[in-house]
GROMACS .gro file of C-alpha atoms in nm:
model
  115
    1MET     CA    1  -2.500   0.040  -2.689
    2TYR     CA    2  -2.480  -0.222  -2.400
    3HIS     CA    3  -2.102  -0.259  -2.498
    4SER     CA    4  -2.051   0.123  -2.417
    5SER     CA    5  -2.241   0.121  -2.089
    6TYR     CA    6  -2.073  -0.220  -1.967
    7ALA     CA    7  -1.741   0.000  -2.091
    8ALA     CA    8  -1.783   0.302  -1.854
    9VAL     CA    9  -1.906   0.093  -1.562
   10ALA     CA   10  -1.576  -0.107  -1.595
   11GLU     CA   11  -1.379   0.222  -1.592
   12ASP     CA   12  -1.582   0.407  -1.282
   13ASP     CA   13  -1.503   0.049  -1.113
   14PHE     CA   14  -1.105   0.067  -1.203
   15ALA     CA   15  -1.112   0.453  -1.093
   16GLN     CA   16  -1.256   0.373  -0.769
   17ALA     CA   17  -1.057   0.077  -0.693
   18ARG     CA   18  -0.712   0.289  -0.752
   19ALA     CA   19  -0.880   0.568  -0.554
   20ASN     CA   20  -0.933   0.340  -0.326
   21GLU     CA   21  -0.599   0.234  -0.301
   22TRP     CA   22  -0.467   0.567  -0.312
   23ARG     CA   23  -0.654   0.640   0.028
   24ALA     CA   24  -0.549   0.326   0.190
   25LEU     CA   25  -0.155   0.454   0.077
   26ASP     CA   26  -0.212   0.769   0.218
   27ARG     CA   27  -0.329   0.628   0.528
   28ALA     CA   28  -0.051   0.414   0.567
   29VAL     CA   29   0.176   0.709   0.511
   30VAL     CA   30  -0.013   0.926   0.754
   31LEU     CA   31   0.015   0.657   1.014
   32LEU     CA   32   0.413   0.599   0.973
   33GLU     CA   33   0.460   1.016   1.000
   34GLU     CA   34   0.286   1.045   1.296
   35ALA     CA   35   0.452   0.753   1.432
   36ARG     CA   36   0.818   0.861   1.372
   37PRO     CA   37   0.850   1.112   1.668
   38THR     CA   38   0.726   0.831   1.907
   39GLY     CA   39   0.998   0.587   1.777
   40SER     CA   40   0.992   0.239   1.703
   41ALA     CA   41   0.823  -0.049   1.928
   42SER     CA   42   0.585   0.284   2.022
   43PRO     CA   43   0.202   0.204   2.056
   44GLU     CA   44   0.181   0.424   1.740
   45THR     CA   45   0.422   0.246   1.559
   46ILE     CA   46   0.235  -0.107   1.636
   47GLU     CA   47  -0.074   0.082   1.518
   48ALA     CA   48   0.126   0.230   1.192
   49VAL     CA   49   0.282  -0.134   1.139
   50THR     CA   50  -0.060  -0.325   1.161
   51PHE     CA   51  -0.224  -0.088   0.912
   52LEU     CA   52   0.056  -0.145   0.670
   53ARG     CA   53   0.072  -0.471   0.738
   54ARG     CA   54  -0.267  -0.543   0.658
   55LEU     CA   55  -0.280  -0.307   0.347
   56TRP     CA   56   0.044  -0.480   0.190
   57THR     CA   57  -0.108  -0.859   0.261
   58LEU     CA   58  -0.411  -0.721   0.044
   59LEU     CA   59  -0.220  -0.594  -0.238
   60ILE     CA   60   0.034  -0.858  -0.243
   61GLU     CA   61  -0.274  -1.109  -0.263
   62ASP     CA   62  -0.449  -0.927  -0.528
   63LEU     CA   63  -0.096  -0.879  -0.756
   64ALA     CA   64  -0.005  -1.244  -0.731
   65SER     CA   65  -0.362  -1.341  -0.840
   66ALA     CA   66  -0.434  -1.473  -1.206
   67GLU     CA   67  -0.705  -1.242  -1.250
   68ASN     CA   68  -0.462  -0.923  -1.200
   69ALA     CA   69  -0.448  -0.740  -1.555
   70LEU     CA   70  -0.116  -0.560  -1.459
   71PRO     CA   71   0.191  -0.697  -1.673
   72GLU     CA   72   0.347  -0.987  -1.518
   73ALA     CA   73   0.664  -0.783  -1.459
   74LEU     CA   74   0.537  -0.510  -1.301
   75ARG     CA   75   0.317  -0.717  -1.033
   76ALA     CA   76   0.655  -0.944  -0.934
   77SER     CA   77   0.830  -0.539  -0.901
   78LEU     CA   78   0.519  -0.447  -0.667
   79ILE     CA   79   0.534  -0.770  -0.485
   80SER     CA   80   0.887  -0.701  -0.394
   81ILE     CA   81   0.830  -0.342  -0.294
   82GLY     CA   82   0.563  -0.504  -0.078
   83MET     CA   83   0.779  -0.771   0.079
   84PHE     CA   84   1.072  -0.480   0.152
   85ALA     CA   85   0.764  -0.282   0.312
   86LEU     CA   86   0.638  -0.550   0.534
   87ARG     CA   87   0.994  -0.633   0.637
   88GLN     CA   88   1.091  -0.236   0.709
   89GLY     CA   89   0.745  -0.226   0.925
   90GLU     CA   90   0.809  -0.546   1.128
   91ALA     CA   91   1.175  -0.401   1.203
   92LEU     CA   92   1.048  -0.086   1.364
   93ARG     CA   93   0.749  -0.291   1.514
   94LEU     CA   94   1.008  -0.473   1.702
   95GLY     CA   95   1.250  -0.193   1.794
   96GLN     CA   96   1.534  -0.360   1.550
   97SER     CA   97   1.515   0.004   1.344
   98ASP     CA   98   1.429   0.329   1.370
   99ASP     CA   99   1.400   0.384   0.984
  100PHE     CA  100   1.066   0.530   0.930
  101GLU     CA  101   1.193   0.722   0.622
  102SER     CA  102   1.219   0.396   0.401
  103ASP     CA  103   0.866   0.307   0.461
  104ILE     CA  104   0.739   0.621   0.418
  105ASP     CA  105   0.902   0.691   0.101
  106VAL     CA  106   0.811   0.367  -0.064
  107ASN     CA  107   0.448   0.404   0.011
  108LYS     CA  108   0.481   0.750  -0.107
  109MET     CA  109   0.605   0.640  -0.435
  110ILE     CA  110   0.339   0.383  -0.509
  111ARG     CA  111   0.059   0.629  -0.368
  112ASP     CA  112   0.189   0.902  -0.594
  113SER     CA  113   0.174   0.648  -0.892
  114LEU     CA  114  -0.162   0.604  -0.847
  115ALA     CA  115  -0.295   0.982  -0.890
   0.00000   0.00000   0.00000
């Protein structure tokens, strides 16, 4: 009986964590889409990139943790994707790029894989 209850709670926690990650990635996409018409280095872009940086820093830290249960190869791939998103965002923030689509597409891809 206790084992069943623990398994149900663990599954609920996992589902809630995935839902939270989905919402955070969706927020990053929305912010980037709203910033796109204002151009790189705009206040809207800086806000979007700041959110993106906080989000991906947390995700990368979690993915690098030994306690993360995902397969190591998947974790490494997701870390690489996160590093790409961070580099792209920084180029937008500094006005060195106007390629919003790459970051939008990457974050949508990861977000949609959580659904």
